[in-house]
mmCIF file of C-alpha atoms in Angstrom:
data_model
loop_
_atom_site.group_PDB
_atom_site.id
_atom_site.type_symbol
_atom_site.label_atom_id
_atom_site.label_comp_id
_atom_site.label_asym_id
_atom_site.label_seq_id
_atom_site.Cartn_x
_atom_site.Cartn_y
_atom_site.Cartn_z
ATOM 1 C CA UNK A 800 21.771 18.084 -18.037
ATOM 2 C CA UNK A 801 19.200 15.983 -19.866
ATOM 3 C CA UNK A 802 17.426 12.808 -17.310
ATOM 4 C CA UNK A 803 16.275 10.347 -19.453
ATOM 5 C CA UNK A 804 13.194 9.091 -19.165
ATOM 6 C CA UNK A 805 11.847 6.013 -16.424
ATOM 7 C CA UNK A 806 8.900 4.039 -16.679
ATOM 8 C CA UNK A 807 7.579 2.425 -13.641
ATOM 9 C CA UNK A 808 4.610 0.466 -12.736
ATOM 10 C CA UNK A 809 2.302 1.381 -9.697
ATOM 11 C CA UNK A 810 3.028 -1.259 -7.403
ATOM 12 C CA UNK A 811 4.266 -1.153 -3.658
ATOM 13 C CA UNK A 812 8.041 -0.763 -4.731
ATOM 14 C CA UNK A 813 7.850 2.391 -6.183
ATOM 15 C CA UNK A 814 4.494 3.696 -5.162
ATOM 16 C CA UNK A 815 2.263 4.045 -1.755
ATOM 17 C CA UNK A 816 -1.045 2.215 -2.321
ATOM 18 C CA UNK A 817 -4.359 3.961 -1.507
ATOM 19 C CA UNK A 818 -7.372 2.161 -0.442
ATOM 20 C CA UNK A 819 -8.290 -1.379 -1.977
ATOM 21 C CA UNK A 820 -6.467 -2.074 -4.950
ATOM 22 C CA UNK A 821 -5.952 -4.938 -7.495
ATOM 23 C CA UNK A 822 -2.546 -5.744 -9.585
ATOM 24 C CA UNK A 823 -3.701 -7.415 -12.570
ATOM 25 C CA UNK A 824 -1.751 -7.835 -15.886
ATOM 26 C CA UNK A 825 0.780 -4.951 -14.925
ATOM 27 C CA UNK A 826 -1.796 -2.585 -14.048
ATOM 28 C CA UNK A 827 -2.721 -1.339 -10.821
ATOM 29 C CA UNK A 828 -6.749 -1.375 -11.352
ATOM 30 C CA UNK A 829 -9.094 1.321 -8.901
ATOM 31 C CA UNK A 830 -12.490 0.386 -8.225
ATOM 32 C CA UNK A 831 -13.949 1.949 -4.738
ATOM 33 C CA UNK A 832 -14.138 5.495 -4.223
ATOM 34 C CA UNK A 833 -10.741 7.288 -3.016
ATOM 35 C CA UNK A 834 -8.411 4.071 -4.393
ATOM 36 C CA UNK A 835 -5.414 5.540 -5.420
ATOM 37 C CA UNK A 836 -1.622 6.228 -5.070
ATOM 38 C CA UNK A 837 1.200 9.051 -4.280
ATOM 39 C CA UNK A 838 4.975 9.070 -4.948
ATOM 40 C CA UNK A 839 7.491 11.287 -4.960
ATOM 41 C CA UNK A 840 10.479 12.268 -7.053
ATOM 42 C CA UNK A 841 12.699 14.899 -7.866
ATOM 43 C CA UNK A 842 12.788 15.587 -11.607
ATOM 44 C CA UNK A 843 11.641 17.871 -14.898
ATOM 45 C CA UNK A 844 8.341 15.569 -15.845
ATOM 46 C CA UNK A 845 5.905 13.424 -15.148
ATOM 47 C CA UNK A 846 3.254 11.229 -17.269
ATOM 48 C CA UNK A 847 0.714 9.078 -15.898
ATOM 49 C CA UNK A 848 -1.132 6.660 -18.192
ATOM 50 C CA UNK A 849 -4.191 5.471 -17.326
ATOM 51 C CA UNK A 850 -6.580 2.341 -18.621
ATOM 52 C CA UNK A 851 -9.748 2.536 -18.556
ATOM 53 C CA UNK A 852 -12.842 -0.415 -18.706
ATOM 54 C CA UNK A 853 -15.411 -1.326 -21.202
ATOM 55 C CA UNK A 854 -17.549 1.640 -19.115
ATOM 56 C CA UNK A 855 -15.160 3.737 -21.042
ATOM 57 C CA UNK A 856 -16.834 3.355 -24.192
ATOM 58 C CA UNK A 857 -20.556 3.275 -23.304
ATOM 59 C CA UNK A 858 -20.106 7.548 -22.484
ATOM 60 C CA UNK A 859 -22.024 6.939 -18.947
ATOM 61 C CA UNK A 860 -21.072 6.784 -15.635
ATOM 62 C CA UNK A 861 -17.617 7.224 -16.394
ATOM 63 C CA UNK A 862 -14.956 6.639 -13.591
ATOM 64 C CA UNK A 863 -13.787 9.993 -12.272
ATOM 65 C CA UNK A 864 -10.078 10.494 -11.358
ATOM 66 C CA UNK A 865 -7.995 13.689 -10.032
ATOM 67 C CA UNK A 866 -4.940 13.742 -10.009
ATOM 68 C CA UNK A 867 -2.740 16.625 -7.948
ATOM 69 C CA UNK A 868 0.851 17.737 -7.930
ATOM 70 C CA UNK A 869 1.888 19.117 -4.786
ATOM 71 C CA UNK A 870 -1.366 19.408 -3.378
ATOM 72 C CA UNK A 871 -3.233 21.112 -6.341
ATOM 73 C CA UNK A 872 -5.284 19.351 -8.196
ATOM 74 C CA UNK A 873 -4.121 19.402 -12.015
ATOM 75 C CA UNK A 874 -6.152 16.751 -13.640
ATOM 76 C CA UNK A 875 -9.698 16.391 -12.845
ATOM 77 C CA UNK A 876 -11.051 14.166 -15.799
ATOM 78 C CA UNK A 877 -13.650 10.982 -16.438
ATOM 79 C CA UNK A 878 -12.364 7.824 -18.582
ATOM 80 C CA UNK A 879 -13.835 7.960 -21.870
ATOM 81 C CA UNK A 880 -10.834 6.169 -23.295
ATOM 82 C CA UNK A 881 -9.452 2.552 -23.254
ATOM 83 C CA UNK A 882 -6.132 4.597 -22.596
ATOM 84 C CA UNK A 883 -5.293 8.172 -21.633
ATOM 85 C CA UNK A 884 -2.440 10.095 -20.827
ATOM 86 C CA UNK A 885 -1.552 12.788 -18.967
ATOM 87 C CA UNK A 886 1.837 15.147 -18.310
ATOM 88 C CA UNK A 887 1.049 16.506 -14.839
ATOM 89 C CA UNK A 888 4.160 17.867 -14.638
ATOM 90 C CA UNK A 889 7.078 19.599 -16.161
ATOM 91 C CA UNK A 890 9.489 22.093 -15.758
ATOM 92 C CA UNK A 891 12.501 23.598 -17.220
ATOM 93 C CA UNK A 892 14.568 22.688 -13.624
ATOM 94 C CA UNK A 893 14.770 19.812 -11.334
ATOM 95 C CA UNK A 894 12.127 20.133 -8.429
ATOM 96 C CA UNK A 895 10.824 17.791 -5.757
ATOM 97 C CA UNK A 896 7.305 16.637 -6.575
ATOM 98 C CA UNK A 897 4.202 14.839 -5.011
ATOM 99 C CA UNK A 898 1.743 13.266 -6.524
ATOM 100 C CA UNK A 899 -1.178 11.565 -5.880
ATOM 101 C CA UNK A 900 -3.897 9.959 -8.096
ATOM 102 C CA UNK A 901 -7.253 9.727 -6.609
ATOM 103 C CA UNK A 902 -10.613 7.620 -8.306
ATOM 104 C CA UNK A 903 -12.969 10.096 -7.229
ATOM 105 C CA UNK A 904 -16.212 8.174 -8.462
ATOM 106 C CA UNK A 905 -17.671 4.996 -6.502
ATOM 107 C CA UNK A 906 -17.131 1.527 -7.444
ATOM 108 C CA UNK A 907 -20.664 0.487 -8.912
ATOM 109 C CA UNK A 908 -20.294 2.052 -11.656
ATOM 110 C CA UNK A 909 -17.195 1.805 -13.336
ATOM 111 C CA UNK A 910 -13.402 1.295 -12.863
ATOM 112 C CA UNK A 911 -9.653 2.613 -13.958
ATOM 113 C CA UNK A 912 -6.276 1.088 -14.381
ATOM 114 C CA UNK A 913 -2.845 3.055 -13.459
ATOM 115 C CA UNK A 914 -1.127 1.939 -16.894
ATOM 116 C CA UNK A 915 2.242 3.257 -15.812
ATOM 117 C CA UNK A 916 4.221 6.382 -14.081
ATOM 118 C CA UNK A 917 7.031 7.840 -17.101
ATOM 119 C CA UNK A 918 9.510 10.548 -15.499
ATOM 120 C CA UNK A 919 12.424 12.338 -16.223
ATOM 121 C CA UNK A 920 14.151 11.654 -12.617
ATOM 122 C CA UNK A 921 17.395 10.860 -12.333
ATOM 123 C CA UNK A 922 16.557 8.497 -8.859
ATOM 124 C CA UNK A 923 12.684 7.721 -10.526
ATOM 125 C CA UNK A 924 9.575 7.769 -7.928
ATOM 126 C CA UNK A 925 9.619 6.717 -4.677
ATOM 127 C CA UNK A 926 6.133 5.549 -1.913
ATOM 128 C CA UNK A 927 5.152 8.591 -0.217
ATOM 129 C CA UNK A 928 6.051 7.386 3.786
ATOM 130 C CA UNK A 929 2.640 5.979 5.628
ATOM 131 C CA UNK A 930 0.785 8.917 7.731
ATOM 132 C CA UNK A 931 0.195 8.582 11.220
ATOM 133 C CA UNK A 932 -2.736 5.953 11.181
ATOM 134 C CA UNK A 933 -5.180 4.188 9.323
ATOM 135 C CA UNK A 934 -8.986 4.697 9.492
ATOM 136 C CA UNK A 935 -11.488 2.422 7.131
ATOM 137 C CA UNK A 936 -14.807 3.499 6.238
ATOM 138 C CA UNK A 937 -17.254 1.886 5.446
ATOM 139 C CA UNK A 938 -20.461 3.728 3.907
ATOM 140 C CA UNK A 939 -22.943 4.626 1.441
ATOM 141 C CA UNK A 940 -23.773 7.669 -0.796
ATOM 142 C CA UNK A 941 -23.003 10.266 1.532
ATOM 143 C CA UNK A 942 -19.639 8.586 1.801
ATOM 144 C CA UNK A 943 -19.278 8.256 -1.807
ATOM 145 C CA UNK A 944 -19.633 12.127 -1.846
ATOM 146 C CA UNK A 945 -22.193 11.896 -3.753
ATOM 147 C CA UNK A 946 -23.563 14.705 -6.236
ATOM 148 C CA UNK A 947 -21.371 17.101 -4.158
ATOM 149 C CA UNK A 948 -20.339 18.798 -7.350
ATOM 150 C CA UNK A 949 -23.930 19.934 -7.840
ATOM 151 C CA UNK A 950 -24.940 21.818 -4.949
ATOM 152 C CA UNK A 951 -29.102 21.429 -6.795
ATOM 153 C CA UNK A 952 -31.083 18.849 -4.901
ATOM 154 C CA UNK A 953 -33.559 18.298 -7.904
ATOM 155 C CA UNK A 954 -30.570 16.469 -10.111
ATOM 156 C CA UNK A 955 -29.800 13.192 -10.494
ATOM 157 C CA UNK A 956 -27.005 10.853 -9.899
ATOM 158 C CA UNK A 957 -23.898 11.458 -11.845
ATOM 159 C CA UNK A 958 -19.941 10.186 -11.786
ATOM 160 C CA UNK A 959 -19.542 13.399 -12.758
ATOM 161 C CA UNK A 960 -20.745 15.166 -9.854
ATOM 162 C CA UNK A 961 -19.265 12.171 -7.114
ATOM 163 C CA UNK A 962 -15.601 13.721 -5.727
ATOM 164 C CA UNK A 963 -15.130 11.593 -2.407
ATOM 165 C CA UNK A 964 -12.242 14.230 -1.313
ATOM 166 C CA UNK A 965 -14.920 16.352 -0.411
ATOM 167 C CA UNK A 966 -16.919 14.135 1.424
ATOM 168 C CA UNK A 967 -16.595 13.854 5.763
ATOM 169 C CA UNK A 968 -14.598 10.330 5.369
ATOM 170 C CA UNK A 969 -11.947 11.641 3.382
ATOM 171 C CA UNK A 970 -12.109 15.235 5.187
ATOM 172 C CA UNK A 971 -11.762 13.419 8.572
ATOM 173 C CA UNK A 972 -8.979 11.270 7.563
ATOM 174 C CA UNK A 973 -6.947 13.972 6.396
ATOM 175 C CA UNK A 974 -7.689 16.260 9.796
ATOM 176 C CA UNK A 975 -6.407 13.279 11.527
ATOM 177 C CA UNK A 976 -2.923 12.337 9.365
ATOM 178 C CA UNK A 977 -4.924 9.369 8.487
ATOM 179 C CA UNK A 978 -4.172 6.938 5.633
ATOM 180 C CA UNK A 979 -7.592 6.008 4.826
ATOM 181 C CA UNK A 980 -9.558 2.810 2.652
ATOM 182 C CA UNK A 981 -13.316 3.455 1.947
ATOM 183 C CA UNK A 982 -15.533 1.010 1.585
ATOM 184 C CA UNK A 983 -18.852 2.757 0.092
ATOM 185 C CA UNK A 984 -21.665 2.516 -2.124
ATOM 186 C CA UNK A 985 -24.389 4.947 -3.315
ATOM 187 C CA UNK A 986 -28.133 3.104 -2.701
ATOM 188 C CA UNK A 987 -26.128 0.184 -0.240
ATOM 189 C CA UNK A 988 -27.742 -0.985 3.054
ATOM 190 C CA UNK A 989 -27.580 -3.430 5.520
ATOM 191 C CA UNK A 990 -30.803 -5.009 4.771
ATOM 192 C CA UNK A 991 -31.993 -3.360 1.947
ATOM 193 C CA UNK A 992 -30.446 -0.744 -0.672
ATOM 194 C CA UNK A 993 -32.790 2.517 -1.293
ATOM 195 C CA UNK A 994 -36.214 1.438 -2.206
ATOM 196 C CA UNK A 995 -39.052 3.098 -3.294
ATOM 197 C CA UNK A 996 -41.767 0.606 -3.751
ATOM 198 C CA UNK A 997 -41.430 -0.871 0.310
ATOM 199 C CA UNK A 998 -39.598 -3.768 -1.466
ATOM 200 C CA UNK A 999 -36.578 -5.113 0.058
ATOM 201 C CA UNK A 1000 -33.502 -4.047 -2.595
ATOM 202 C CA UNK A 1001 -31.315 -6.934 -1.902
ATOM 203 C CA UNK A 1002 -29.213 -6.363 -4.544
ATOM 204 C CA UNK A 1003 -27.869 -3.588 -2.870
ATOM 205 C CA UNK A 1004 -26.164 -5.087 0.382
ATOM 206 C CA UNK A 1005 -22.679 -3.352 2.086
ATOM 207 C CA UNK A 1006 -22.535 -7.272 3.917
ATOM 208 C CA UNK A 1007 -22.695 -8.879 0.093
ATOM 209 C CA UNK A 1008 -19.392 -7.201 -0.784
ATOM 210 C CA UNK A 1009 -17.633 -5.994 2.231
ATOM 211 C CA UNK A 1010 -15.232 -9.296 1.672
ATOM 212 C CA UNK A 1011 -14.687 -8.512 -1.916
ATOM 213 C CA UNK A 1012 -11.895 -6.293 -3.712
ATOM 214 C CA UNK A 1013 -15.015 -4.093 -4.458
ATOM 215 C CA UNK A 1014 -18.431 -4.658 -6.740
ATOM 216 C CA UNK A 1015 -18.464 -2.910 -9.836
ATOM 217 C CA UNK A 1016 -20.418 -3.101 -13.906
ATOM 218 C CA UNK A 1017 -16.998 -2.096 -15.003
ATOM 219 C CA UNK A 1018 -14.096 -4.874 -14.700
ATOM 220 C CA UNK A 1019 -10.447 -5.071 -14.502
ATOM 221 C CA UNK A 1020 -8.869 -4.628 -17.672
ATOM 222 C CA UNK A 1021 -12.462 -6.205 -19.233
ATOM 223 C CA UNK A 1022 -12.078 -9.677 -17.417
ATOM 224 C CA UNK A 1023 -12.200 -9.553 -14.407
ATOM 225 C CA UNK A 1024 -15.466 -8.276 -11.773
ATOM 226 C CA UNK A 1025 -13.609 -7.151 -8.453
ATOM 227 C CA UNK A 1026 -16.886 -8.778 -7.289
ATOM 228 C CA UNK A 1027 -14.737 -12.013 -7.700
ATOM 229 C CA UNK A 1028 -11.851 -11.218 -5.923
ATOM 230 C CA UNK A 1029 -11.368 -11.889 -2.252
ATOM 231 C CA UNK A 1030 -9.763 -8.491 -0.137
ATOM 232 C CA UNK A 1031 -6.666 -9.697 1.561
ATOM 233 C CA UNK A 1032 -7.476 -7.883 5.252
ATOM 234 C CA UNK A 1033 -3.643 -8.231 5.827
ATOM 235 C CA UNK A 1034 -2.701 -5.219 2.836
ATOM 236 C CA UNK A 1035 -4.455 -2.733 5.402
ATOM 237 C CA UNK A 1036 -5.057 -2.646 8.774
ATOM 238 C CA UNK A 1037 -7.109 -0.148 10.239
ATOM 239 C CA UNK A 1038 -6.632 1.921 13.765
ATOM 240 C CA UNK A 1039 -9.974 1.844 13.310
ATOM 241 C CA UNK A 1040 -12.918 1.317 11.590
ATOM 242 C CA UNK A 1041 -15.861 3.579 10.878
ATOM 243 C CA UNK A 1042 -19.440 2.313 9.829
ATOM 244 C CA UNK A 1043 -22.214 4.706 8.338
ATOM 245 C CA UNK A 1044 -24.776 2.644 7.547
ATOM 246 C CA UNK A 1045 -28.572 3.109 7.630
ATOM 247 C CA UNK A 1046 -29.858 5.618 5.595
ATOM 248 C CA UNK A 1047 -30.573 3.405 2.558
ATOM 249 C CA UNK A 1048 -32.344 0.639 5.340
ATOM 250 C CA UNK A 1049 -34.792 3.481 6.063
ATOM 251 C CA UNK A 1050 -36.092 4.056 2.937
ATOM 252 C CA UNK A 1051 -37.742 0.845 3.588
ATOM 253 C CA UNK A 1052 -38.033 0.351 7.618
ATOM 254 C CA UNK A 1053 -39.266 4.013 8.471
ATOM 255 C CA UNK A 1054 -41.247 3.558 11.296
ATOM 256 C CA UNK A 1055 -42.229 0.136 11.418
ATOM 257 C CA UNK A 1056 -40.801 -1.991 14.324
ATOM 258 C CA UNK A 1057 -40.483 -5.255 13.135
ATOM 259 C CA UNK A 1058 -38.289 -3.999 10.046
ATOM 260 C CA UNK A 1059 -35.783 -1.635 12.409
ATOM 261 C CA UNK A 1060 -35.480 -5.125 14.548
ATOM 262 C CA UNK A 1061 -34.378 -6.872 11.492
ATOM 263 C CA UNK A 1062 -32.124 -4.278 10.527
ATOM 264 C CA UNK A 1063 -30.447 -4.175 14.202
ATOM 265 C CA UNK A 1064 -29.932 -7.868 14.045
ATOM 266 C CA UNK A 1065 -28.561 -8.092 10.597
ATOM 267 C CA UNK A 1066 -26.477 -4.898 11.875
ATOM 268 C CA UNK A 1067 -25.051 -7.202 14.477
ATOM 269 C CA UNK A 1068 -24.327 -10.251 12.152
ATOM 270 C CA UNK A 1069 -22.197 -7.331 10.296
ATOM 271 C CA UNK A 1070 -20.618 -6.524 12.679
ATOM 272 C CA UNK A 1071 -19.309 -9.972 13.711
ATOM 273 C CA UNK A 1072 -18.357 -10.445 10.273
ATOM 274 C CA UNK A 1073 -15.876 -6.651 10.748
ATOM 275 C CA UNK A 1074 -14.894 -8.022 13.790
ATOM 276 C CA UNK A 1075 -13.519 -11.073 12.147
ATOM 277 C CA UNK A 1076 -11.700 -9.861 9.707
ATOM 278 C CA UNK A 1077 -10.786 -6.783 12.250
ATOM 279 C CA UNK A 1078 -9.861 -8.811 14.939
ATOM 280 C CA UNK A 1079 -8.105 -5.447 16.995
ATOM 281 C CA UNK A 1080 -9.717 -2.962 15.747
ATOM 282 C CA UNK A 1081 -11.502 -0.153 17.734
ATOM 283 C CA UNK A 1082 -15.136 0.625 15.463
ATOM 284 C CA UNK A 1083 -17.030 3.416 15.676
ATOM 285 C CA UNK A 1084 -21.130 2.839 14.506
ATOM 286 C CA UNK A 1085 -22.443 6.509 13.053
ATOM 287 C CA UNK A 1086 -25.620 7.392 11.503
ATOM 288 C CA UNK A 1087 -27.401 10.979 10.931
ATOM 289 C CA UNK A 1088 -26.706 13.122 8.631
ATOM 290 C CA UNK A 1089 -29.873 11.887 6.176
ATOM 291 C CA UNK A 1090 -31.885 11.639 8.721
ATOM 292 C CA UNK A 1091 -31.513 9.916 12.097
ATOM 293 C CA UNK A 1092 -34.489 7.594 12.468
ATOM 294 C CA UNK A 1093 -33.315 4.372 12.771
ATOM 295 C CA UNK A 1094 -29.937 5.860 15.168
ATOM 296 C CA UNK A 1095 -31.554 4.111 18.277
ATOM 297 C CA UNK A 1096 -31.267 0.869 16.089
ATOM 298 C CA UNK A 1097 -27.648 1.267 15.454
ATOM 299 C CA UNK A 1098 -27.569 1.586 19.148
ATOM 300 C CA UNK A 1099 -29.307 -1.418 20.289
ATOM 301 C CA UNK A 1100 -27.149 -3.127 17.572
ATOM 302 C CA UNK A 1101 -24.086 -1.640 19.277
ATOM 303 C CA UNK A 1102 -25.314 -3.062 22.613
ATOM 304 C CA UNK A 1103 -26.732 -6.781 21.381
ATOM 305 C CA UNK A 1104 -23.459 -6.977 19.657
ATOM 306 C CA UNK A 1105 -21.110 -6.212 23.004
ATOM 307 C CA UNK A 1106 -23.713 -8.429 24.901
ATOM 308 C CA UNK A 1107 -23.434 -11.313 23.137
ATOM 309 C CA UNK A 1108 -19.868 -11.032 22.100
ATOM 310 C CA UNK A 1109 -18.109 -9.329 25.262
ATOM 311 C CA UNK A 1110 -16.331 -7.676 22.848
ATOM 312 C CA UNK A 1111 -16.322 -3.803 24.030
ATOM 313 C CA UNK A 1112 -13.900 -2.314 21.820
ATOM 314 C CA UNK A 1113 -17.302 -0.580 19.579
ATOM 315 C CA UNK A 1114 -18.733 2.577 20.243
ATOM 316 C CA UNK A 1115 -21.915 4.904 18.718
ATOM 317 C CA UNK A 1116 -22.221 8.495 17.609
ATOM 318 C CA UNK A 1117 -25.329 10.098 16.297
ATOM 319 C CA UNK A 1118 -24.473 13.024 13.529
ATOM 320 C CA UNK A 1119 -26.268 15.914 13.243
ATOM 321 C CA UNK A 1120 -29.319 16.143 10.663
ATOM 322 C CA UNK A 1121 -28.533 18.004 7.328
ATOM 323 C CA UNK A 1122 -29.767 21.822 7.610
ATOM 324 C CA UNK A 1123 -31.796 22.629 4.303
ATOM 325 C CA UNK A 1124 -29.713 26.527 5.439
ATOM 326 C CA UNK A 1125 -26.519 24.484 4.338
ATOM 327 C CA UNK A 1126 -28.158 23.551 0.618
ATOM 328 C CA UNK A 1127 -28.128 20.206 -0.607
ATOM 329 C CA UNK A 1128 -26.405 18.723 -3.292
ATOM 330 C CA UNK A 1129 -27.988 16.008 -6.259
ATOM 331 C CA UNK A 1130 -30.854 14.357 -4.475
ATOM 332 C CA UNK A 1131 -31.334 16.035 -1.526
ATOM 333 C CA UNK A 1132 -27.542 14.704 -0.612
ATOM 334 C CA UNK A 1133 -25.310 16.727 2.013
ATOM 335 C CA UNK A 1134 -23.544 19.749 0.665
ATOM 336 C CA UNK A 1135 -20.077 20.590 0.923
ATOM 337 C CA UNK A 1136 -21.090 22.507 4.130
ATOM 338 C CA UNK A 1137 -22.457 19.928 6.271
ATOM 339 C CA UNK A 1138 -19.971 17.730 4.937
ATOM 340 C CA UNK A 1139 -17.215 19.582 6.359
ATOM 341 C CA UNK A 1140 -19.504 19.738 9.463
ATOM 342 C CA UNK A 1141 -19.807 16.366 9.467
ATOM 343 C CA UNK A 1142 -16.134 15.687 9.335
ATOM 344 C CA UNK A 1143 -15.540 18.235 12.061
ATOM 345 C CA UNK A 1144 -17.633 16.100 14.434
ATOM 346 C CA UNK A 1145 -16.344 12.735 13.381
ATOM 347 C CA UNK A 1146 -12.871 14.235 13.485
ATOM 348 C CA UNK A 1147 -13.427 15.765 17.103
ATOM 349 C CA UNK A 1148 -14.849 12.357 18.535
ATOM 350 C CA UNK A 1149 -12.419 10.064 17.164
ATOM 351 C CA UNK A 1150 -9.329 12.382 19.189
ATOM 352 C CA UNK A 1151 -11.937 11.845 22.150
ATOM 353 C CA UNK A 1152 -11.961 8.255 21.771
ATOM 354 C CA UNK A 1153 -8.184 7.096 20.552
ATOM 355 C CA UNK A 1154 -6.849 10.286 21.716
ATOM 356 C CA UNK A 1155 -5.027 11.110 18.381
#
């Protein structure tokens, strides 16, 4: 028996939505690191086109996708195209397949479209159901998974080398049966992105951007900056929320006072501006893995911010240092090892906390 072939477009009907998302001129665009989707059907084939942005034609920093079918990943590919496709399935017999498609590179650099979902299903796709909860997180670089792909600290930054599924955020959320939407940028801070020079980056600010769809060179379909668009806090909820933030402020505060105060204010002005947009939401304030300097400051913040707000429903947790006897990746950034570790500790204190 031949199925003939359906076309469907990635929206809520026929797929579940990963992360923050934008529908724009009948393609589901991907911007921030782990944005994605996963259906199911039962079927012979599957195609998945993809769009990608002007980025796609410059040869650098190239949005990174992977795509798996039943939990193996069978695409793992960057966007060089204004279109690509891809049959990540097919077989001689009917069989019931998952799969997901994950943007695996950060936001800042570039982004990529789901064009459209083609199978040979008699019933077509349908949303994989919601997991247990919902965790946001909202981070930097080490987030991003950055340079994880190439475990030599003396190499530089690539989209190449970024995979956010093996970073502790995505790790943790999957211990915990989590749905997950990251909010993360390599270089961000609170008060400053990574400097160099002692300069203040301010370019580079998680608070800038935290309210937007995401910040990116690349834009939807080559009009639109998700820079412009407003997130809608109502498409995902969080159980809760978890901040990493701090590492990139360091590179500029290190051990002078007056700068860590700053930082621990603006921390709390952040936090207020989670909170509002939050308003239930249990958050969890983490720092560490980089280096754990300014950790009393997230602390203090943690504590100015209950003070003045009564609000209680925040907590802290320091992370362990990176061990140079777990290698680094690109950079000097965490390896796969203390990644893992890292998600091991995140993952034990969060069943402490919510009791998951």
């Amino acid at each position: 028996m031949s199925t003939k072939t359906q076309v469907f477009k990635a929206t809520e009907k026929h797929v579940k939505i990963i992360g923050r998302t934008h529908y724009y001129n009948d393609v589901l665009w991907l911007a921030l690191s782990g944005g994605g989707v996963e259906f199911s059907f039962y079927g012979r084939k599957a195609v998945i086109t993809v769009k990608g942005d002007a980025i796609a034609s410059t040869g650098n920093n190239l949005a990174r996708i992977g795509i798996s079918v039943n939990g193996k990943r069978v695409i793992d590919d960057q966007i060089d195209k204004p279109l690509k496709s891809y049959t990540v399935f097919e077989s001689d017999s009917e069989q019931n397949v998952t799969i997901s498609v994950i943007k695996l590179s950060e936001a800042a650099m570039s982004t990529v479209g789901i064009q459209e979902i083609a199978v040979d299903a008699a019933d077509g796709i349908k949303p994989i159901p919601p997991k247990l909860h919902t965790i946001e997180f909202i981070g930097d670089s080490i987030t991003c998974g950055y340079g994880i792909d190439d475990e030599y600290e003396l190499h530089s930054f690539s989209t190449a080398t970024e995979d956010v599924t093996k970073g502790y955020a995505y790790l943790t959320a999957e211990q915990l049966q989590a749905d997950y939407s990251m909010v993360s940028y390599s270089g961000y801070g609170i008060i400053t992105g990574y400097t160099e020079n002692d300069q203040k980056l301010t370019t580079h600010l998680i608070p800038d951007y935290y309210e937007k769809v995401g910040k990116s060179e690349g834009e939807f379909d080559d009009i639109l900056l998700p820079q412009e668009i407003r997130w809608d806090f109502n498409k995902f909820v969080p159980d809760l929320i978890v901040i990493n933030l701090g590492t990139n402020d360091d590179s500029y505060t290190k051990d002078d006072i007056d700068k860590q105060t700053e930082y621990t204010q603006e921390y709390v002005a952040f936090l207020k501006m989670v909170r509002l947009n939050n308003p239930n939401t249990p958050i969890l304030c983490t720092l560490g893995i980089m280096g754990d300097r300014l950790y009393p400051f997230v602390e203090q913040a943690v504590k100015h911010y209950s003070q003045e707000t009564g609000d209680s429903n925040i907590t802290s947790m320091k992370f362990d240092v990176q061990l140079a006897a777990d290698g680094y990746a690109a950079d000097f950034h965490p390896s796969q090892v203390t990644q893992r570790k890292a998600a091991q500790k995140l993952t034990a204190q969060i069943r402490r906390l919510l009791k998951w």
